[in-house]
Amino acid sequence: MYLLLHVVLTVMTVASSALSISPASVHPSTIGTVGKQWGLEEYQIWKDTRIKCRCYFTNVIPAVDALKSEFDVEQYGEIPNDDETPFPLFAVKTKCWSKSKRSVLITGGIHGYETSGVEGALLFARSGEAIKYSQHFNIMILPCVSPWGYERIQRWNAKGVDPNRSFNPDGEIVPGRSFNPEAATEESAAVIQLLKRMGADDSNSSCDWICHLDLHETTDSDETEFRPAKNARDGLPVDNEKGEIPDGFYLVQDETSPTPEWFTAMIDSVRKVTHIAPADKDGNIIGEKISQEGVIKVPDKKSLGLCAGVTDAPYRTTTEVYPDSPNATPIQCNQAQVACIQGALDY
C-alpha cells in the first residue's frame, strides 16, 4: 500500500492523470486498519499526503525580521525539514530585559494550523503594544513554535505527534480523557531548552515568569479532521458523532491557577473585539465544565503536557479563538488574541 501510494503521488508530480489520487483526498481517518495503532508505514503515508499550503519562510520569517529594529530577535532552535532547509525557530524579546521586572511569555503556533495564534502574536509585537507593556514587563514572544504544521495547516508535527501534548511526555495518561500527554517533540524540546538556558543565566536574561499566554484556536476541522485522525492513529474505534464546536472566544484555565478576576479581565477585554463562546445546554464548552463565563477548567497543564504548563507562572492560560464563526473575520481573530494579552497584562 505504501509503495502504491508513492507511485500515485509521483505520477501526480509529472503528469495529469484521471487515475491519480490527490493527496488532499486522503483523509487521515482512512489510513491504516480500524482498531490498530499506526506503524511507521501509516505515519509515512500520513506525512506524505499532507500538502504544503503556505510558506513559513516567506510569511513568518520576514515578519519576524521586520521586528529586529525594535526587539531583540534570536534563533533558539531549528526543526528538521527532510531534505529541505531546516525551519529556524525565533524568540522575539523586548529590549532592556531586566531582573527588576517580571517576565511574560507569549507562545503562538504550537498547533501550526491555528493561524491567529501566529498572527496574533506577531500583531502584538508589530502594533507597538509589546513595547508599551515593556515598561512594566520583560516580554518574550515565540510566534510560531510548529513551522511544519503551519505550512501544511496541521495540528500535529511532521512525526504525527501533537506538540501541545508533548511538554511532559511522562505525564499520566487517563483513558477517555480529551487531554492526555504524548511523546516529546523537537518543537517542545526547543522551547524547554530555551527556558532552561534563560533560567540558568545569571545576567539580566534570567527570568521570573509571572504570566504565560498560549495562543490557540478551536476550529471546525478539530471535529472533521483531527479527532478522526487521532482515533485512526491511536487505534481507537471510529466515532462518527461530532462534538459541538463553540461559536466564540473562550479560555482554558489550569485548576492550579485559580484567578477568576484575571480571567474576567481577559474575557471583558476580548468581548470589545468579538463575541464570547456560550456554554452548551449542559453547561460545557468542548465537553468541559465552565468555571465562569467563557472559561473552562482542566487539570494541571504541566501534567497534561500542555505548552501553557511549561513555566511556573502563576498567571497562565490557553486562548481559544473560533475562526470559522460567521460572526468573526480573520482580522477580528487576530485582534482578539491581542485584546486578551492586553486584558491579562492590564490586570
CSV table of C-alpha atoms in Angstrom, one decimal:
chain,number,residue,atom,x,y,z
A,1,MET,CA,0.0,0.0,0.0
A,2,TYR,CA,2.8,2.4,0.9
A,3,LEU,CA,4.6,1.7,-2.4
A,4,LEU,CA,1.4,2.1,-4.4
A,5,LEU,CA,0.7,5.5,-2.7
A,6,HIS,CA,4.2,6.7,-3.5
A,7,VAL,CA,3.8,5.7,-7.2
A,8,VAL,CA,0.5,7.6,-7.3
A,9,LEU,CA,2.0,10.7,-5.8
A,10,THR,CA,5.0,10.5,-8.1
A,11,VAL,CA,2.7,10.3,-11.2
A,12,MET,CA,0.8,13.4,-9.9
A,13,THR,CA,4.0,15.4,-10.0
A,14,VAL,CA,5.0,14.6,-13.6
A,15,ALA,CA,1.7,14.3,-15.4
A,16,SER,CA,-2.0,14.9,-15.2
A,17,SER,CA,-4.0,11.7,-15.0
A,18,ALA,CA,-7.6,10.8,-14.4
A,19,LEU,CA,-6.3,7.8,-12.3
A,20,SER,CA,-4.1,9.8,-10.0
A,21,ILE,CA,-5.2,10.4,-6.4
A,22,SER,CA,-4.9,13.9,-4.9
A,23,PRO,CA,-3.2,13.8,-1.5
A,24,ALA,CA,-5.9,16.2,-0.4
A,25,SER,CA,-8.4,13.3,-0.8
A,26,VAL,CA,-6.5,11.1,1.6
A,27,HIS,CA,-8.4,11.7,4.8
A,28,PRO,CA,-6.3,10.6,7.8
A,29,SER,CA,-9.1,8.6,9.2
A,30,THR,CA,-8.8,6.2,6.2
A,31,ILE,CA,-5.1,5.5,6.8
A,32,GLY,CA,-4.3,2.1,8.4
A,33,THR,CA,-6.6,-0.5,9.9
A,34,VAL,CA,-9.5,0.4,12.2
A,35,GLY,CA,-8.7,-0.5,15.7
A,36,LYS,CA,-5.0,-0.9,15.1
A,37,GLN,CA,-2.4,1.8,16.0
A,38,TRP,CA,-0.4,3.2,13.2
A,39,GLY,CA,3.0,1.9,12.5
A,40,LEU,CA,5.9,3.5,10.6
A,41,GLU,CA,4.2,2.9,7.2
A,42,GLU,CA,1.0,4.6,8.2
A,43,TYR,CA,2.8,7.6,9.7
A,44,GLN,CA,4.7,8.0,6.5
A,45,ILE,CA,1.6,7.8,4.4
A,46,TRP,CA,0.0,10.4,6.6
A,47,LYS,CA,3.0,12.7,6.3
A,48,ASP,CA,3.4,12.3,2.5
A,49,THR,CA,-0.3,13.2,2.0
A,50,ARG,CA,-0.2,16.5,4.0
A,51,ILE,CA,0.0,19.3,1.4
A,52,LYS,CA,2.1,22.4,1.8
A,53,CYS,CA,-0.4,25.3,1.6
A,54,ARG,CA,1.7,28.3,2.8
A,55,CYS,CA,5.3,29.1,3.4
A,56,TYR,CA,6.9,29.8,6.8
A,57,PHE,CA,10.0,31.2,5.1
A,58,THR,CA,8.0,33.9,3.1
A,59,ASN,CA,5.2,34.5,5.6
A,60,VAL,CA,6.6,34.3,9.1
A,61,ILE,CA,10.3,34.9,8.9
A,62,PRO,CA,10.1,38.3,7.1
A,63,ALA,CA,7.5,39.4,9.7
A,64,VAL,CA,10.0,38.4,12.4
A,65,ASP,CA,12.9,40.1,10.6
A,66,ALA,CA,10.9,43.3,10.5
A,67,LEU,CA,10.9,43.5,14.3
A,68,LYS,CA,14.6,43.5,14.7
A,69,SER,CA,14.9,47.3,14.9
A,70,GLU,CA,12.7,47.4,18.0
A,71,PHE,CA,13.2,44.0,19.6
A,72,ASP,CA,16.0,41.6,20.3
A,73,VAL,CA,15.4,38.6,18.0
A,74,GLU,CA,17.3,35.4,18.5
A,75,GLN,CA,17.1,32.0,16.9
A,76,TYR,CA,16.6,29.5,19.7
A,77,GLY,CA,16.5,26.3,17.7
A,78,GLU,CA,15.6,24.6,14.4
A,79,ILE,CA,13.3,21.9,13.2
A,80,PRO,CA,14.5,19.4,10.6
A,81,ASN,CA,12.6,19.7,7.2
A,82,ASP,CA,13.5,16.4,5.4
A,83,ASP,CA,16.0,17.3,2.6
A,84,GLU,CA,14.9,21.0,2.6
A,85,THR,CA,16.2,23.9,4.6
A,86,PRO,CA,15.6,23.3,8.4
A,87,PHE,CA,13.0,25.6,10.0
A,88,PRO,CA,14.7,28.2,12.2
A,89,LEU,CA,12.8,29.0,15.4
A,90,PHE,CA,12.8,32.5,16.7
A,91,ALA,CA,12.2,34.3,20.0
A,92,VAL,CA,11.3,38.0,20.0
A,93,LYS,CA,12.2,39.8,23.2
A,94,THR,CA,11.6,43.3,24.4
A,95,LYS,CA,14.8,45.3,24.8
A,96,CYS,CA,16.2,46.4,28.2
A,97,TRP,CA,15.4,43.0,29.8
A,98,SER,CA,15.8,43.5,33.5
A,99,LYS,CA,15.7,41.4,36.6
A,100,SER,CA,13.8,44.2,38.2
A,101,LYS,CA,10.7,43.4,36.0
A,102,ARG,CA,8.6,40.3,36.0
A,103,SER,CA,8.6,38.3,32.8
A,104,VAL,CA,5.8,37.4,30.4
A,105,LEU,CA,5.9,34.6,27.8
A,106,ILE,CA,3.6,34.6,24.8
A,107,THR,CA,3.6,31.5,22.5
A,108,GLY,CA,1.8,31.1,19.2
A,109,GLY,CA,1.7,28.4,16.5
A,110,ILE,CA,2.0,25.4,18.9
A,111,HIS,CA,-0.6,24.0,16.6
A,112,GLY,CA,0.5,25.2,13.2
A,113,TYR,CA,-2.9,25.3,11.7
A,114,GLU,CA,-4.2,27.8,14.2
A,115,THR,CA,-3.4,30.9,12.2
A,116,SER,CA,-4.4,33.7,14.7
A,117,GLY,CA,-2.1,32.2,17.2
A,118,VAL,CA,0.8,33.1,14.9
A,119,GLU,CA,-0.7,36.3,13.5
A,120,GLY,CA,-1.9,37.5,16.9
A,121,ALA,CA,1.5,37.1,18.5
A,122,LEU,CA,3.1,39.0,15.7
A,123,LEU,CA,0.4,41.7,15.7
A,124,PHE,CA,1.0,42.2,19.5
A,125,ALA,CA,4.7,42.9,18.7
A,126,ARG,CA,4.2,44.9,15.5
A,127,SER,CA,1.4,47.1,16.8
A,128,GLY,CA,3.5,48.7,19.5
A,129,GLU,CA,1.6,47.1,22.3
A,130,ALA,CA,4.5,44.9,23.4
A,131,ILE,CA,6.8,47.9,23.6
A,132,LYS,CA,4.2,49.8,25.6
A,133,TYR,CA,3.9,47.0,28.2
A,134,SER,CA,7.7,46.5,28.3
A,135,GLN,CA,7.8,49.5,30.7
A,136,HIS,CA,6.5,47.1,33.3
A,137,PHE,CA,7.4,43.6,32.0
A,138,ASN,CA,10.1,41.7,30.2
A,139,ILE,CA,8.2,40.1,27.3
A,140,MET,CA,9.3,37.2,25.1
A,141,ILE,CA,7.2,36.1,22.1
A,142,LEU,CA,7.7,32.7,20.4
A,143,PRO,CA,5.4,33.4,17.4
A,144,CYS,CA,5.4,30.1,15.5
A,145,VAL,CA,6.6,27.0,17.5
A,146,SER,CA,5.5,24.4,14.9
A,147,PRO,CA,6.5,25.6,11.4
A,148,TRP,CA,5.9,22.3,9.6
A,149,GLY,CA,2.3,22.3,10.9
A,150,TYR,CA,2.0,25.9,9.9
A,151,GLU,CA,2.9,25.2,6.3
A,152,ARG,CA,0.6,22.3,6.0
A,153,ILE,CA,-2.2,23.6,8.2
A,154,GLN,CA,-1.9,20.7,10.5
A,155,ARG,CA,-2.4,20.2,14.2
A,156,TRP,CA,0.5,17.6,14.5
A,157,ASN,CA,4.1,18.0,13.7
A,158,ALA,CA,5.9,16.0,10.9
A,159,LYS,CA,6.1,12.9,13.1
A,160,GLY,CA,2.4,12.8,13.7
A,161,VAL,CA,2.6,14.0,17.3
A,162,ASP,CA,0.6,16.8,18.9
A,163,PRO,CA,3.1,19.4,20.1
A,164,ASN,CA,0.6,20.8,22.6
A,165,ARG,CA,0.6,17.5,24.4
A,166,SER,CA,4.3,16.9,24.3
A,167,PHE,CA,5.7,19.2,27.1
A,168,ASN,CA,5.5,16.4,29.6
A,169,PRO,CA,5.9,13.0,27.9
A,170,ASP,CA,6.0,11.3,31.3
A,171,GLY,CA,2.6,12.6,32.4
A,172,GLU,CA,-0.2,10.3,33.3
A,173,ILE,CA,-2.5,9.0,30.5
A,174,VAL,CA,-6.1,8.7,31.5
A,175,PRO,CA,-8.2,6.6,29.1
A,176,GLY,CA,-11.1,8.5,27.6
A,177,ARG,CA,-9.8,11.9,28.7
A,178,SER,CA,-9.6,14.5,25.9
A,179,PHE,CA,-6.4,15.9,27.3
A,180,ASN,CA,-3.5,13.4,27.5
A,181,PRO,CA,0.2,13.8,27.2
A,182,GLU,CA,2.0,12.5,24.1
A,183,ALA,CA,5.6,11.8,23.2
A,184,ALA,CA,8.2,14.5,23.4
A,185,THR,CA,8.7,16.6,20.2
A,186,GLU,CA,11.5,18.6,18.8
A,187,GLU,CA,9.2,21.6,19.0
A,188,SER,CA,8.6,21.3,22.7
A,189,ALA,CA,12.2,20.3,23.4
A,190,ALA,CA,13.4,23.5,21.8
A,191,VAL,CA,11.1,25.7,23.9
A,192,ILE,CA,12.1,23.8,27.1
A,193,GLN,CA,15.8,24.2,26.4
A,194,LEU,CA,15.4,27.9,25.7
A,195,LEU,CA,13.7,28.4,29.0
A,196,LYS,CA,16.3,26.3,30.8
A,197,ARG,CA,19.1,28.4,29.3
A,198,MET,CA,17.4,31.6,30.3
A,199,GLY,CA,16.8,30.3,33.8
A,200,ALA,CA,20.4,29.3,34.2
A,201,ASP,CA,21.7,32.7,33.0
A,202,ASP,CA,23.0,34.9,35.8
A,203,SER,CA,22.8,38.0,33.6
A,204,ASN,CA,19.7,40.2,33.0
A,205,SER,CA,18.4,37.5,30.7
A,206,SER,CA,17.3,35.3,33.6
A,207,CYS,CA,13.5,35.2,34.2
A,208,ASP,CA,10.9,35.4,36.8
A,209,TRP,CA,7.8,34.3,34.9
A,210,ILE,CA,4.6,35.9,36.1
A,211,CYS,CA,2.4,35.2,33.1
A,212,HIS,CA,2.2,32.8,30.1
A,213,LEU,CA,-0.4,33.2,27.4
A,214,ASP,CA,-0.5,30.4,24.8
A,215,LEU,CA,-2.5,31.5,21.8
A,216,HIS,CA,-4.7,28.9,20.1
A,217,GLU,CA,-7.9,28.4,18.0
A,218,THR,CA,-10.8,25.9,18.1
A,219,THR,CA,-11.8,25.1,14.5
A,220,ASP,CA,-14.4,23.1,12.7
A,221,SER,CA,-11.5,20.9,11.4
A,222,ASP,CA,-11.0,19.7,15.0
A,223,GLU,CA,-14.0,17.5,14.6
A,224,THR,CA,-13.9,16.9,10.8
A,225,GLU,CA,-10.3,16.0,10.5
A,226,PHE,CA,-8.1,16.0,13.6
A,227,ARG,CA,-10.3,14.0,16.1
A,228,PRO,CA,-10.9,11.3,13.4
A,229,ALA,CA,-7.2,11.3,12.6
A,230,LYS,CA,-6.3,10.8,16.3
A,231,ASN,CA,-8.7,7.9,16.6
A,232,ALA,CA,-7.1,6.3,13.5
A,233,ARG,CA,-3.6,6.9,14.7
A,234,ASP,CA,-4.2,5.5,18.2
A,235,GLY,CA,-6.2,2.5,17.0
A,236,LEU,CA,-9.5,3.7,18.6
A,237,PRO,CA,-12.9,2.8,17.3
A,238,VAL,CA,-14.5,5.0,14.6
A,239,ASP,CA,-16.6,7.7,16.2
A,240,ASN,CA,-19.0,9.4,13.8
A,241,GLU,CA,-20.6,11.6,16.4
A,242,LYS,CA,-19.2,15.1,16.1
A,243,GLY,CA,-18.7,17.2,19.2
A,244,GLU,CA,-20.1,20.7,19.4
A,245,ILE,CA,-17.7,23.4,18.4
A,246,PRO,CA,-18.4,26.6,20.4
A,247,ASP,CA,-19.1,29.7,18.5
A,248,GLY,CA,-16.9,32.4,20.1
A,249,PHE,CA,-13.8,33.0,22.2
A,250,TYR,CA,-13.0,31.1,25.4
A,251,LEU,CA,-10.1,30.4,27.7
A,252,VAL,CA,-8.7,27.3,29.2
A,253,GLN,CA,-7.9,27.6,32.9
A,254,ASP,CA,-5.4,25.5,34.8
A,255,GLU,CA,-7.1,24.3,38.0
A,256,THR,CA,-3.9,25.1,39.9
A,257,SER,CA,-4.2,28.7,38.8
A,258,PRO,CA,-7.5,29.8,40.3
A,259,THR,CA,-7.5,33.5,39.5
A,260,PRO,CA,-11.1,34.3,38.4
A,261,GLU,CA,-10.6,38.1,38.4
A,262,TRP,CA,-7.8,37.7,35.9
A,263,PHE,CA,-9.9,35.6,33.6
A,264,THR,CA,-12.8,38.1,33.9
A,265,ALA,CA,-10.4,40.9,32.8
A,266,MET,CA,-9.3,39.0,29.7
A,267,ILE,CA,-12.9,38.0,28.7
A,268,ASP,CA,-14.1,41.6,29.2
A,269,SER,CA,-11.2,42.8,27.0
A,270,VAL,CA,-11.9,40.3,24.2
A,271,ARG,CA,-15.6,41.0,24.1
A,272,LYS,CA,-14.8,44.5,22.9
A,273,VAL,CA,-13.5,42.8,19.7
A,274,THR,CA,-15.5,39.6,19.3
A,275,HIS,CA,-18.2,37.5,20.9
A,276,ILE,CA,-17.6,35.1,23.8
A,277,ALA,CA,-18.5,31.4,23.4
A,278,PRO,CA,-21.6,30.4,25.3
A,279,ALA,CA,-21.9,27.2,27.3
A,280,ASP,CA,-24.0,24.4,25.8
A,281,LYS,CA,-27.2,23.1,27.3
A,282,ASP,CA,-25.1,21.0,29.8
A,283,GLY,CA,-23.1,24.0,30.9
A,284,ASN,CA,-20.0,22.8,29.0
A,285,ILE,CA,-17.6,24.1,26.3
A,286,ILE,CA,-15.9,21.3,24.3
A,287,GLY,CA,-17.2,18.9,26.8
A,288,GLU,CA,-15.6,20.6,29.8
A,289,LYS,CA,-17.5,22.3,32.6
A,290,ILE,CA,-17.2,26.1,32.6
A,291,SER,CA,-15.7,27.7,35.7
A,292,GLN,CA,-17.1,31.2,34.8
A,293,GLU,CA,-18.3,32.9,31.6
A,294,GLY,CA,-16.1,31.9,28.7
A,295,VAL,CA,-13.7,29.8,30.8
A,296,ILE,CA,-13.2,26.1,31.1
A,297,LYS,CA,-11.1,24.4,33.8
A,298,VAL,CA,-8.7,21.5,33.1
A,299,PRO,CA,-6.2,19.6,35.3
A,300,ASP,CA,-2.7,20.9,35.9
A,301,LYS,CA,-1.5,21.8,32.4
A,302,LYS,CA,2.0,20.7,33.2
A,303,SER,CA,0.8,17.1,33.9
A,304,LEU,CA,-1.2,17.1,30.6
A,305,GLY,CA,1.9,18.1,28.6
A,306,LEU,CA,0.3,21.4,27.5
A,307,CYS,CA,2.5,24.3,26.5
A,308,ALA,CA,0.8,26.6,28.9
A,309,GLY,CA,2.2,24.5,31.8
A,310,VAL,CA,5.9,24.8,30.6
A,311,THR,CA,6.6,27.6,33.2
A,312,ASP,CA,5.6,28.0,36.8
A,313,ALA,CA,4.0,31.4,36.1
A,314,PRO,CA,1.1,31.9,38.5
A,315,TYR,CA,-1.0,33.5,35.7
A,316,ARG,CA,-1.3,31.1,32.8
A,317,THR,CA,-3.9,30.3,30.2
A,318,THR,CA,-4.6,29.0,26.8
A,319,THR,CA,-6.7,31.2,24.5
A,320,GLU,CA,-9.2,29.7,22.0
A,321,VAL,CA,-10.5,31.8,19.1
A,322,TYR,CA,-13.1,30.4,16.7
A,323,PRO,CA,-12.1,31.5,13.2
A,324,ASP,CA,-14.9,29.6,11.4
A,325,SER,CA,-17.6,31.7,13.0
A,326,PRO,CA,-19.8,33.6,10.5
A,327,ASN,CA,-19.6,36.5,13.0
A,328,ALA,CA,-15.9,36.9,13.1
A,329,THR,CA,-13.3,37.8,10.5
A,330,PRO,CA,-9.6,36.8,10.4
A,331,ILE,CA,-8.7,40.3,11.4
A,332,GLN,CA,-11.0,40.1,14.4
A,333,CYS,CA,-9.5,36.8,15.4
A,334,ASN,CA,-6.0,38.3,15.4
A,335,GLN,CA,-7.3,41.3,17.3
A,336,ALA,CA,-9.0,39.1,19.9
A,337,GLN,CA,-5.7,37.4,20.7
A,338,VAL,CA,-4.1,40.9,21.2
A,339,ALA,CA,-7.1,42.0,23.3
A,340,CYS,CA,-6.7,39.0,25.5
A,341,ILE,CA,-3.0,39.8,26.1
A,342,GLN,CA,-3.9,43.4,26.9
A,343,GLY,CA,-6.5,42.4,29.4
A,344,ALA,CA,-4.1,39.9,31.0
A,345,LEU,CA,-1.3,42.5,31.4
A,346,ASP,CA,-3.6,45.4,32.4
A,347,TYR,CA,-4.8,43.2,35.3
